[in-house]
Amino acid sequence: MLHNFHISGANQKIHISNATQENRTSIPKSQTHNNPKPSKNISMAHTTPPPVPPLKCSSIAQDNKTHAHKPIFDPHSIDPILVQKMEYDALVWSSLHGLLVGDRASQKSGRVPGVGLVHAPISLLPMPFAESYWKQACEVAPIFNELVDRVSLDSEFLQESLSRTKKVDTFTSRLLDIHAKMLAMNKKEDIRLGLHRSDYMLDEQTNLLLQIELNTISSSFPGLSCLVSDLHRNLLCQFEQHLALDPERVPKNNAVSQFAEGLYKAWIEYNDSSAVVMVVVQTEERNMYDQHWLFTVLNERYQVRSIRKTLAEIDSQGKLMPDGTLVVDGEAVAVVYFRAGYAPTDYPSESEWSARLLIEQSRAVKCPSIAYHLAGTKKIQQELAKPNQLERFLENKDDIAKVRKCFAGLWSLDDLNIVKDAIERPGLYVMKPQREGGGNNIYGDDVSIALQKMQKEGTEEDAAYILMQRIFPTVSPAILMREGVSHKDHVISELGIYATYLRNKTEVIMNGQSGYLMRTKVSSSNEGGVAAGFAVLDSIYLV
């Protein structure tokens, strides 16, 4: 979902934000981990009265050097001459294979393909990752797909859960208004397509793989993530005698082919061979090559044409036929795939909102529909973490347990005990608004400041946020590359698991894990978006 590729200052290093003193200070175990094992089920956080239940996250915010564990292999110890050779080969490979983004220094790079290219920010070598956690994340992917679908069908749950947020968050309010209009029209989405990505971090002290968020709109990097996995396998193979690493331990990544297959099968279900797949894009898109990889596969493998349109273009060129067919620029549209429309900045005028409503009113397959979009909001994620909510949507007890095991602590800001604890120990929490993309969350001492400000003002602004427990993953050494310049640093990583879901009136056509995205950032950075300039693309090395 992150598209505004950021280039740092003259030192060419990855952009980092300053860690607060709170983030660098260890918290005594007695304050954070009273009986940590039973806290795997986060519903305890809602049923146990004061004192505040133990947080399911590490009590230690590591200094990026003193607390870094001895790695499986240490990129920092590789001979500098060998590193130079690997860097050169990595840059050549990236250029030849399309591992590219637009260069922010070029004015045309976000508008004109082939102009102003630069290699995507990458890690030179893959990140070690335990195979057991990899399998866990893959196993739970189809369950989350089914959960999103069922939540999307419960209109009362969506409207009620977001009712307070609607009062203070204009963007969420507009989305809910469109949803309400579809309900008033009795509009049904008989064909439902989800191209999702669930993001996780491994908490070092509890050894739990915890979900950061579930993305239901514009799950970015299926194209480039596959290329990074290929690049790393290539480097490990080429330099195997020096590195002694097995290229086969880097999992094959099928994200782009699986997403293309999902779009193709949704196009088949629409049943109009002359119709196109329409990609909704931002006006300037420096991450366009990730998108073009997906639609090149769609065209070359399945001979399905696609068109790219901004919301403003859809408003001016689009019309709805009497039978519900969406026609844009003279083309009937079978599937609408949103790579824009997830942020308020994507709607600078009423024209964009009109386009979003027009799409929802049509019979085109939406990825996502307005209901799927709302099902992926932070507030819904927090509501699903409450006791007995998963049981409302899932029947299988094993499935419920697997999903719940992934939940970190999530709370509404009307939970006064949690708010009090977050004010006193802000370094153990993150405040999240109803926003997608990097750079929106509140960390460290700013959490305490923001919460006290809201309490003092007595407004309902707190409804626009949720509180989430902060996760502290293991710090590892890495070599990061941006704009052809390498940079040794200590890093943390986040694993995203792609998943594809497609169903019609009668049956589920696709439901499964569909590849992965590994993002790595310097350990002192709070935010984690690649395109937002905070992280690099990576792959995993199974250990």
Coordinates of C-alpha atoms in Angstrom, one line a residue:
M1 CA 0.0 0.0 0.0
L2 CA 3.0 2.3 0.2
H3 CA 3.8 4.0 -3.1
N4 CA 5.6 7.4 -2.5
F5 CA 9.2 6.2 -2.8
H6 CA 11.4 8.3 -0.6
I7 CA 15.0 9.1 -1.2
S8 CA 17.0 10.2 1.9
G9 CA 19.5 13.0 2.0
A10 CA 23.0 13.4 0.7
N11 CA 24.4 10.5 2.7
Q12 CA 22.2 8.1 0.6
K13 CA 21.4 6.0 3.6
I14 CA 18.0 4.5 4.4
H15 CA 15.8 7.0 6.2
I16 CA 15.5 6.5 9.9
S17 CA 13.7 8.3 12.7
N18 CA 15.2 9.0 16.1
A19 CA 14.4 6.5 18.8
T20 CA 13.2 8.0 22.0
Q21 CA 14.9 7.4 25.3
E22 CA 11.9 5.4 26.3
N23 CA 12.4 3.1 23.3
R24 CA 16.0 2.5 24.2
T25 CA 15.4 1.7 27.9
S26 CA 14.9 -1.8 29.2
I27 CA 11.8 -2.3 31.3
P28 CA 12.0 -4.7 34.3
K29 CA 10.4 -8.0 33.6
S30 CA 8.2 -7.7 36.6
Q31 CA 6.4 -4.8 35.0
T32 CA 5.7 -6.5 31.7
H33 CA 5.8 -10.3 31.9
N34 CA 3.9 -11.6 34.8
N35 CA 3.0 -15.1 33.7
P36 CA 3.6 -14.6 30.0
K37 CA 2.6 -18.0 28.7
P38 CA -1.2 -17.8 29.5
S39 CA -1.3 -14.4 27.7
K40 CA -1.2 -16.1 24.3
N41 CA -4.9 -15.6 24.1
I42 CA -5.3 -11.8 24.0
S43 CA -8.9 -12.0 25.1
M44 CA -7.4 -12.1 28.6
A45 CA -6.6 -8.4 28.1
H46 CA -10.4 -7.7 27.9
T47 CA -11.7 -10.0 30.6
T48 CA -9.2 -9.5 33.4
P49 CA -9.9 -6.5 35.7
P50 CA -7.1 -4.3 37.0
P51 CA -4.2 -4.7 37.4
V52 CA -3.4 -4.4 33.7
P53 CA -2.7 -7.9 32.2
P54 CA 0.7 -8.8 31.0
L55 CA 1.7 -7.5 27.5
K56 CA 2.4 -10.2 24.9
C57 CA 5.5 -8.5 23.7
S58 CA 9.1 -8.2 24.8
S59 CA 10.1 -6.1 27.8
I60 CA 13.3 -5.0 26.2
A61 CA 13.7 -2.4 23.5
Q62 CA 17.1 -3.3 22.3
D63 CA 20.0 -0.9 21.6
N64 CA 20.8 -1.8 18.0
K65 CA 24.3 -2.9 18.9
T66 CA 24.6 -4.0 22.5
H67 CA 21.6 -6.4 22.3
A68 CA 22.0 -7.8 18.8
H69 CA 22.2 -11.6 19.0
K70 CA 24.9 -13.6 17.3
P71 CA 23.4 -14.2 13.8
I72 CA 23.3 -17.5 11.8
F73 CA 25.6 -15.7 9.4
D74 CA 27.0 -12.2 9.7
P75 CA 27.1 -10.1 6.6
H76 CA 29.3 -7.6 8.4
S77 CA 32.1 -10.1 8.7
I78 CA 32.3 -10.8 4.9
D79 CA 35.5 -9.7 3.2
P80 CA 35.0 -6.1 1.9
I81 CA 36.3 -7.1 -1.6
L82 CA 33.7 -9.9 -1.8
V83 CA 31.0 -7.5 -0.7
Q84 CA 31.9 -5.1 -3.5
K85 CA 31.7 -8.0 -6.1
M86 CA 28.3 -9.0 -4.7
E87 CA 27.0 -5.5 -4.7
Y88 CA 28.0 -5.0 -8.3
D89 CA 26.4 -8.2 -9.4
A90 CA 23.2 -7.4 -7.4
L91 CA 22.9 -4.0 -9.2
V92 CA 23.4 -5.6 -12.6
W93 CA 20.9 -8.3 -11.9
S94 CA 18.3 -5.8 -10.6
S95 CA 18.7 -3.6 -13.7
L96 CA 18.4 -6.6 -16.1
H97 CA 15.5 -8.2 -14.4
G98 CA 13.3 -5.2 -13.6
L99 CA 13.8 -5.0 -9.8
L100 CA 13.2 -1.2 -10.2
V101 CA 11.4 1.8 -8.9
G102 CA 11.1 5.3 -10.1
D103 CA 13.8 7.8 -9.2
R104 CA 12.4 10.6 -7.1
A105 CA 15.1 12.9 -8.6
S106 CA 13.4 12.5 -12.0
Q107 CA 10.2 14.5 -12.5
K108 CA 8.8 12.1 -15.0
S109 CA 9.7 8.9 -13.1
G110 CA 6.2 8.5 -11.6
R111 CA 4.4 9.2 -14.8
V112 CA 6.4 7.9 -17.8
P113 CA 7.6 4.3 -17.8
G114 CA 11.3 3.8 -18.6
V115 CA 12.3 7.3 -17.5
G116 CA 14.2 7.9 -14.3
L117 CA 14.8 4.3 -13.1
V118 CA 16.7 3.2 -10.0
H119 CA 17.1 -0.2 -8.4
A120 CA 14.6 -1.0 -5.6
P121 CA 16.0 -0.6 -2.1
I122 CA 17.2 -4.1 -1.1
S123 CA 19.1 -6.1 1.4
L124 CA 22.2 -7.7 -0.1
L125 CA 21.6 -11.0 1.5
P126 CA 18.4 -12.8 2.8
M127 CA 17.3 -12.6 6.4
P128 CA 17.5 -15.9 8.5
F129 CA 14.0 -16.9 9.6
A130 CA 12.8 -20.0 11.5
E131 CA 11.1 -22.5 9.3
S132 CA 8.4 -23.3 12.0
Y133 CA 7.2 -19.6 12.0
W134 CA 7.2 -19.5 8.2
K135 CA 5.0 -22.6 8.1
Q136 CA 2.7 -21.1 10.8
A137 CA 2.2 -17.8 8.8
C138 CA 1.5 -19.8 5.7
E139 CA -1.0 -22.1 7.4
V140 CA -3.1 -19.3 8.9
A141 CA -3.3 -17.3 5.6
P142 CA -6.5 -19.1 4.2
I143 CA -8.2 -18.8 7.6
F144 CA -7.6 -15.0 7.6
N145 CA -9.0 -15.0 4.0
E146 CA -12.2 -16.7 5.1
L147 CA -12.4 -14.4 8.2
V148 CA -12.2 -11.2 6.0
D149 CA -14.9 -12.6 3.7
R150 CA -17.3 -13.4 6.5
V151 CA -16.7 -10.1 8.3
S152 CA -17.4 -8.3 5.0
L153 CA -20.9 -9.9 4.9
D154 CA -21.8 -8.7 8.4
S155 CA -22.8 -5.2 7.6
E156 CA -24.2 -4.5 11.1
F157 CA -20.9 -5.5 12.6
L158 CA -18.9 -3.2 10.3
Q159 CA -21.2 -0.2 10.7
E160 CA -21.5 -0.6 14.5
S161 CA -17.8 -1.2 15.1
L162 CA -16.9 1.9 13.2
S163 CA -19.7 4.1 14.4
R164 CA -17.6 6.1 16.9
T165 CA -14.7 6.3 14.5
K166 CA -17.1 7.8 11.9
K167 CA -17.8 10.8 14.1
V168 CA -14.1 11.9 14.2
D169 CA -12.5 10.4 11.1
T170 CA -13.9 12.0 7.9
F171 CA -12.2 9.4 5.6
T172 CA -13.7 6.4 7.4
S173 CA -17.0 8.3 7.5
R174 CA -17.0 8.6 3.7
L175 CA -16.2 4.9 3.2
L176 CA -19.0 4.0 5.6
D177 CA -21.4 6.3 3.7
I178 CA -20.7 4.4 0.5
H179 CA -21.2 1.1 2.3
A180 CA -24.5 2.3 3.7
K181 CA -25.7 3.3 0.2
M182 CA -24.8 -0.1 -1.1
L183 CA -26.9 -1.6 1.7
A184 CA -29.8 0.7 0.9
M185 CA -29.6 -0.5 -2.7
N186 CA -29.5 -4.1 -1.5
K187 CA -26.3 -4.4 -3.6
K188 CA -24.8 -7.9 -3.5
E189 CA -21.2 -8.8 -4.4
D190 CA -21.7 -12.4 -5.7
I191 CA -18.1 -12.6 -6.9
R192 CA -15.7 -11.6 -4.2
L193 CA -11.9 -11.3 -4.8
G194 CA -9.3 -10.6 -2.1
L195 CA -5.6 -10.1 -2.7
H196 CA -4.5 -9.8 0.8
R197 CA -1.2 -9.5 2.8
S198 CA -0.9 -10.2 6.5
D199 CA 2.2 -8.7 8.2
Y200 CA 4.0 -10.3 11.1
M201 CA 6.9 -9.7 13.4
L202 CA 8.6 -12.3 15.7
D203 CA 8.7 -11.1 19.3
E204 CA 12.1 -12.0 20.7
Q205 CA 11.3 -12.7 24.3
T206 CA 8.0 -14.5 24.0
N207 CA 9.0 -16.2 20.7
L208 CA 5.5 -15.5 19.3
L209 CA 4.8 -14.6 15.7
L210 CA 2.5 -11.6 16.1
Q211 CA 0.3 -9.9 13.5
I212 CA 1.0 -6.3 12.8
E213 CA -1.9 -5.8 10.4
L214 CA -4.0 -7.4 7.7
N215 CA -4.0 -5.5 4.4
T216 CA -7.2 -5.9 2.3
I217 CA -6.5 -3.0 -0.2
S218 CA -3.5 -2.4 -2.4
S219 CA -1.2 -5.2 -1.0
S220 CA 2.0 -3.9 -2.6
F221 CA 5.1 -5.5 -3.9
P222 CA 3.9 -8.9 -5.2
G223 CA 6.0 -8.3 -8.3
L224 CA 9.2 -7.0 -6.8
S225 CA 9.2 -9.4 -3.8
C226 CA 9.5 -12.3 -6.2
L227 CA 12.5 -10.7 -7.9
V228 CA 14.3 -10.2 -4.6
S229 CA 13.9 -13.9 -3.7
D230 CA 15.3 -14.7 -7.2
L231 CA 18.2 -12.2 -6.7
H232 CA 19.2 -13.7 -3.4
R233 CA 19.1 -17.3 -4.7
N234 CA 21.3 -16.1 -7.6
L235 CA 23.8 -14.5 -5.3
L236 CA 23.9 -17.4 -2.9
C237 CA 24.5 -19.8 -5.8
Q238 CA 27.1 -17.6 -7.5
F239 CA 29.1 -17.1 -4.2
E240 CA 28.3 -20.4 -2.5
Q241 CA 31.9 -21.4 -2.0
H242 CA 32.5 -18.1 -0.1
L243 CA 29.2 -17.9 1.8
A244 CA 28.5 -21.6 2.4
L245 CA 24.8 -20.9 2.3
D246 CA 22.3 -23.1 0.5
P247 CA 20.3 -21.2 -2.2
E248 CA 17.4 -23.7 -1.8
R249 CA 16.8 -22.4 1.7
V250 CA 15.4 -19.2 0.2
P251 CA 11.7 -20.1 -0.5
K252 CA 10.4 -19.8 -4.0
N253 CA 8.1 -16.8 -4.2
N254 CA 4.9 -17.1 -6.3
A255 CA 3.2 -13.9 -5.3
V256 CA 2.9 -12.3 -8.8
S257 CA 1.7 -15.5 -10.5
Q258 CA -0.8 -16.2 -7.8
F259 CA -2.2 -12.7 -7.8
A260 CA -2.4 -12.8 -11.6
E261 CA -4.2 -16.1 -11.5
G262 CA -6.7 -14.6 -9.0
L263 CA -7.4 -11.6 -11.3
Y264 CA -7.7 -14.0 -14.3
K265 CA -10.2 -16.3 -12.5
A266 CA -12.2 -13.3 -11.3
W267 CA -12.3 -12.1 -15.0
I268 CA -13.5 -15.6 -16.0
E269 CA -16.3 -15.4 -13.4
Y270 CA -17.4 -12.1 -14.8
N271 CA -17.9 -13.8 -18.1
D272 CA -17.2 -11.2 -20.7
S273 CA -14.2 -11.9 -22.9
S274 CA -14.1 -8.4 -24.3
A275 CA -13.9 -6.8 -20.8
V276 CA -10.7 -5.5 -19.2
V277 CA -9.1 -5.5 -15.8
M278 CA -8.9 -1.9 -14.6
V279 CA -6.1 -0.8 -12.2
V280 CA -6.9 2.2 -10.0
V281 CA -3.6 4.1 -9.6
Q282 CA -2.3 7.3 -8.1
T283 CA -1.4 10.3 -10.3
E284 CA 2.3 9.8 -9.7
E285 CA 3.3 6.2 -9.1
R286 CA 7.1 5.5 -8.6
N287 CA 6.3 2.0 -7.7
M288 CA 4.7 1.4 -11.1
Y289 CA 7.0 -1.4 -12.1
D290 CA 5.8 -3.6 -9.2
Q291 CA 2.3 -3.2 -10.7
H292 CA 3.4 -3.6 -14.3
W293 CA 4.9 -7.0 -13.4
L294 CA 1.5 -8.2 -12.3
F295 CA -0.3 -7.1 -15.3
T296 CA 2.4 -8.2 -17.7
V297 CA 2.0 -11.8 -16.3
L298 CA -1.8 -11.4 -16.6
N299 CA -1.5 -10.4 -20.3
E300 CA 1.2 -12.8 -21.3
R301 CA -0.1 -15.9 -19.5
Y302 CA -3.8 -15.4 -19.8
Q303 CA -4.2 -12.8 -22.6
V304 CA -6.3 -10.5 -20.4
R305 CA -5.9 -6.8 -21.2
S306 CA -5.7 -4.2 -18.5
I307 CA -6.0 -0.4 -18.3
R308 CA -4.6 2.0 -15.7
K309 CA -6.8 4.9 -14.5
T310 CA -6.8 7.4 -11.7
L311 CA -10.0 8.0 -9.7
A312 CA -10.4 11.4 -11.4
E313 CA -10.1 9.8 -14.8
I314 CA -12.7 7.2 -13.9
D315 CA -15.1 9.9 -12.8
S316 CA -14.7 11.8 -16.1
Q317 CA -14.5 8.8 -18.4
G318 CA -16.7 6.3 -16.6
K319 CA -20.4 5.6 -16.9
L320 CA -22.8 2.9 -15.6
M321 CA -24.9 1.0 -18.1
P322 CA -28.5 0.0 -17.3
D323 CA -27.4 -3.6 -16.6
G324 CA -24.7 -2.4 -14.1
T325 CA -21.8 -2.7 -16.5
L326 CA -19.0 -0.2 -15.7
V327 CA -17.6 1.4 -18.9
V328 CA -14.5 3.5 -18.7
D329 CA -12.9 5.2 -21.7
G330 CA -15.1 3.0 -23.9
E331 CA -14.0 -0.3 -22.2
A332 CA -16.2 -2.6 -20.3
V333 CA -14.6 -3.3 -17.0
A334 CA -14.7 -6.9 -15.5
V335 CA -12.4 -6.4 -12.5
V336 CA -11.4 -3.3 -10.6
Y337 CA -8.0 -3.7 -8.8
F338 CA -7.3 -0.8 -6.3
R339 CA -3.6 0.2 -6.0
A340 CA -4.9 3.6 -4.9
G341 CA -7.9 4.8 -2.9
Y342 CA -6.6 3.7 0.6
A343 CA -5.6 7.1 1.9
P344 CA -7.4 10.5 2.2
T345 CA -4.7 12.0 -0.1
D346 CA -6.1 9.8 -2.9
Y347 CA -9.4 11.8 -2.7
P348 CA -8.4 15.5 -3.1
S349 CA -11.9 16.4 -4.5
E350 CA -15.4 15.2 -4.8
S351 CA -14.5 13.8 -8.2
E352 CA -12.6 10.9 -6.6
W353 CA -15.4 10.1 -4.2
S354 CA -17.8 10.0 -7.1
A355 CA -15.6 7.5 -8.9
R356 CA -15.4 5.3 -5.9
L357 CA -19.2 5.3 -5.6
L358 CA -19.6 4.6 -9.3
I359 CA -17.3 1.6 -9.1
E360 CA -19.2 0.2 -6.1
Q361 CA -22.6 0.6 -7.8
S362 CA -21.4 -1.4 -10.8
R363 CA -21.4 -5.2 -11.3
A364 CA -17.6 -5.3 -11.8
V365 CA -15.6 -7.5 -9.4
K366 CA -13.9 -5.2 -6.9
C367 CA -10.6 -5.9 -5.3
P368 CA -11.4 -4.9 -2.7
S369 CA -15.1 -4.1 -2.4
I370 CA -16.1 -1.4 0.0
A371 CA -16.9 -4.1 2.6
Y372 CA -13.6 -5.8 2.2
H373 CA -11.9 -2.4 2.5
L374 CA -13.7 -1.7 5.8
A375 CA -12.9 -5.2 7.1
G376 CA -9.2 -4.4 6.9
T377 CA -9.3 -1.3 9.1
K378 CA -7.4 -1.1 12.3
K379 CA -10.6 -0.7 14.3
I380 CA -12.0 -4.0 12.9
Q381 CA -8.7 -5.7 13.7
Q382 CA -9.1 -4.5 17.3
E383 CA -12.7 -5.5 17.5
L384 CA -11.9 -9.0 16.3
A385 CA -9.4 -9.4 19.2
K386 CA -12.2 -9.1 21.8
P387 CA -13.5 -12.2 23.5
N388 CA -15.9 -14.3 21.5
Q389 CA -15.7 -12.1 18.4
L390 CA -13.8 -14.7 16.3
E391 CA -16.5 -17.2 17.2
R392 CA -19.0 -15.0 15.5
F393 CA -17.3 -15.6 12.2
L394 CA -15.4 -18.9 12.4
E395 CA -16.8 -22.3 13.6
N396 CA -13.6 -24.4 13.7
K397 CA -12.0 -24.2 17.1
D398 CA -8.6 -25.1 15.8
D399 CA -8.8 -22.3 13.2
I400 CA -9.9 -19.8 15.9
A401 CA -7.0 -20.8 18.1
K402 CA -4.5 -20.4 15.3
V403 CA -5.8 -16.9 14.4
R404 CA -5.9 -15.8 18.1
K405 CA -2.3 -17.0 18.7
C406 CA -1.2 -14.4 16.1
F407 CA -3.0 -11.5 17.8
A408 CA -0.9 -9.0 19.7
G409 CA -2.7 -7.0 22.3
L410 CA -5.2 -4.6 20.7
W411 CA -7.4 -2.2 22.6
S412 CA -9.9 0.6 22.0
L413 CA -9.0 3.9 23.7
D414 CA -12.2 3.7 25.8
D415 CA -10.4 1.0 27.8
L416 CA -9.3 3.3 30.6
N417 CA -7.0 0.8 32.3
I418 CA -5.0 0.3 29.2
V419 CA -4.9 4.0 28.4
K420 CA -3.6 4.6 32.0
D421 CA -0.9 2.0 31.5
A422 CA 0.0 3.4 28.1
I423 CA 0.5 6.9 29.6
E424 CA 2.8 5.5 32.2
R425 CA 4.7 3.0 30.0
P426 CA 4.3 4.5 26.4
G427 CA 7.3 2.6 25.1
L428 CA 5.3 -0.6 25.2
Y429 CA 2.5 0.6 23.0
V430 CA 1.8 1.9 19.5
M431 CA -1.1 4.2 18.7
K432 CA -2.5 3.5 15.2
P433 CA -5.0 5.6 13.3
Q434 CA -7.4 4.2 10.6
R435 CA -4.8 4.7 7.9
E436 CA -2.8 2.5 5.5
G437 CA 0.8 3.2 4.5
G438 CA 3.9 4.2 6.5
G439 CA 4.4 7.2 8.7
N440 CA 1.0 7.4 10.5
N441 CA 1.6 5.6 13.8
I442 CA 2.6 7.2 17.1
Y443 CA 5.4 5.7 19.2
G444 CA 7.3 6.2 22.5
D445 CA 6.8 9.3 24.6
D446 CA 4.5 10.7 21.9
V447 CA 1.9 8.1 22.9
S448 CA 1.8 9.5 26.4
I449 CA 1.6 13.0 25.1
A450 CA -1.2 12.3 22.7
L451 CA -3.3 10.3 25.2
Q452 CA -3.0 13.0 27.9
K453 CA -3.9 15.7 25.3
M454 CA -7.0 13.8 24.3
Q455 CA -8.0 13.3 28.0
K456 CA -7.5 17.0 28.7
E457 CA -9.5 18.2 25.7
G458 CA -12.3 15.7 26.4
T459 CA -13.2 15.2 22.7
E460 CA -14.0 12.0 20.9
E461 CA -10.8 12.1 18.9
D462 CA -9.7 8.9 20.6
A463 CA -12.2 7.0 18.5
A464 CA -9.9 7.5 15.5
Y465 CA -7.2 5.4 17.1
I466 CA -6.5 2.0 18.6
L467 CA -3.7 1.0 20.9
M468 CA -1.5 -2.0 20.0
Q469 CA 1.2 -3.6 22.0
R470 CA 4.6 -2.9 20.7
I471 CA 6.6 -5.8 19.4
F472 CA 10.4 -6.0 19.8
P473 CA 11.9 -8.4 17.3
T474 CA 15.5 -9.7 17.2
V475 CA 18.1 -7.3 15.9
S476 CA 20.4 -8.6 13.2
P477 CA 23.3 -7.3 11.1
A478 CA 22.6 -6.6 7.4
I479 CA 23.9 -4.7 4.4
L480 CA 21.3 -2.4 2.9
M481 CA 21.5 -0.9 -0.6
R482 CA 19.8 2.2 -1.8
E483 CA 20.7 4.1 -5.0
G484 CA 23.7 2.0 -5.6
V485 CA 25.2 2.8 -2.2
S486 CA 25.6 0.1 0.5
H487 CA 25.2 0.7 4.2
K488 CA 26.0 -1.7 7.1
D489 CA 23.5 -1.5 9.9
H490 CA 21.6 -3.5 12.5
V491 CA 18.1 -4.2 11.5
I492 CA 14.7 -5.8 12.3
S493 CA 12.4 -7.4 9.8
E494 CA 8.7 -7.8 9.1
L495 CA 7.2 -10.8 7.2
G496 CA 4.2 -10.3 5.0
I497 CA 2.3 -13.3 3.7
Y498 CA 0.3 -12.8 0.5
A499 CA -3.0 -14.7 0.2
T500 CA -5.6 -15.0 -2.6
Y501 CA -9.3 -15.5 -2.1
L502 CA -12.0 -15.8 -4.7
R503 CA -15.5 -17.1 -4.5
N504 CA -18.8 -16.9 -6.4
K505 CA -22.4 -17.5 -5.2
T506 CA -21.9 -21.2 -4.7
E507 CA -18.2 -22.0 -4.1
V508 CA -14.8 -20.9 -3.1
I509 CA -12.6 -20.9 -6.2
M510 CA -9.3 -19.9 -4.7
N511 CA -8.1 -19.7 -1.1
G512 CA -4.5 -20.0 -0.1
Q513 CA -1.1 -18.6 0.7
S514 CA 0.4 -16.8 -2.3
G515 CA 4.0 -15.9 -1.7
Y516 CA 5.6 -13.5 0.7
L517 CA 7.2 -10.1 1.3
M518 CA 10.1 -9.5 3.7
R519 CA 10.8 -5.9 4.7
T520 CA 13.9 -5.0 6.6
K521 CA 14.6 -1.6 8.3
V522 CA 17.3 -0.2 10.6
S523 CA 16.4 -1.1 14.2
S524 CA 16.2 2.6 15.3
S525 CA 13.4 3.3 12.9
N526 CA 9.8 3.1 14.1
E527 CA 8.1 3.2 10.7
G528 CA 8.5 0.4 8.2
G529 CA 7.4 1.2 4.6
V530 CA 9.7 0.5 1.7
A531 CA 8.1 3.0 -0.7
A532 CA 7.8 5.5 2.2
G533 CA 11.6 5.4 2.5
F534 CA 12.0 3.5 5.8
A535 CA 12.8 0.0 4.8
V536 CA 14.3 -2.2 2.0
L537 CA 13.0 -5.3 0.2
D538 CA 14.4 -8.6 1.5
S539 CA 13.8 -12.3 1.4
I540 CA 14.0 -15.1 4.0
Y541 CA 16.6 -17.8 4.6
L542 CA 14.9 -20.7 6.3
V543 CA 16.8 -22.0 9.4

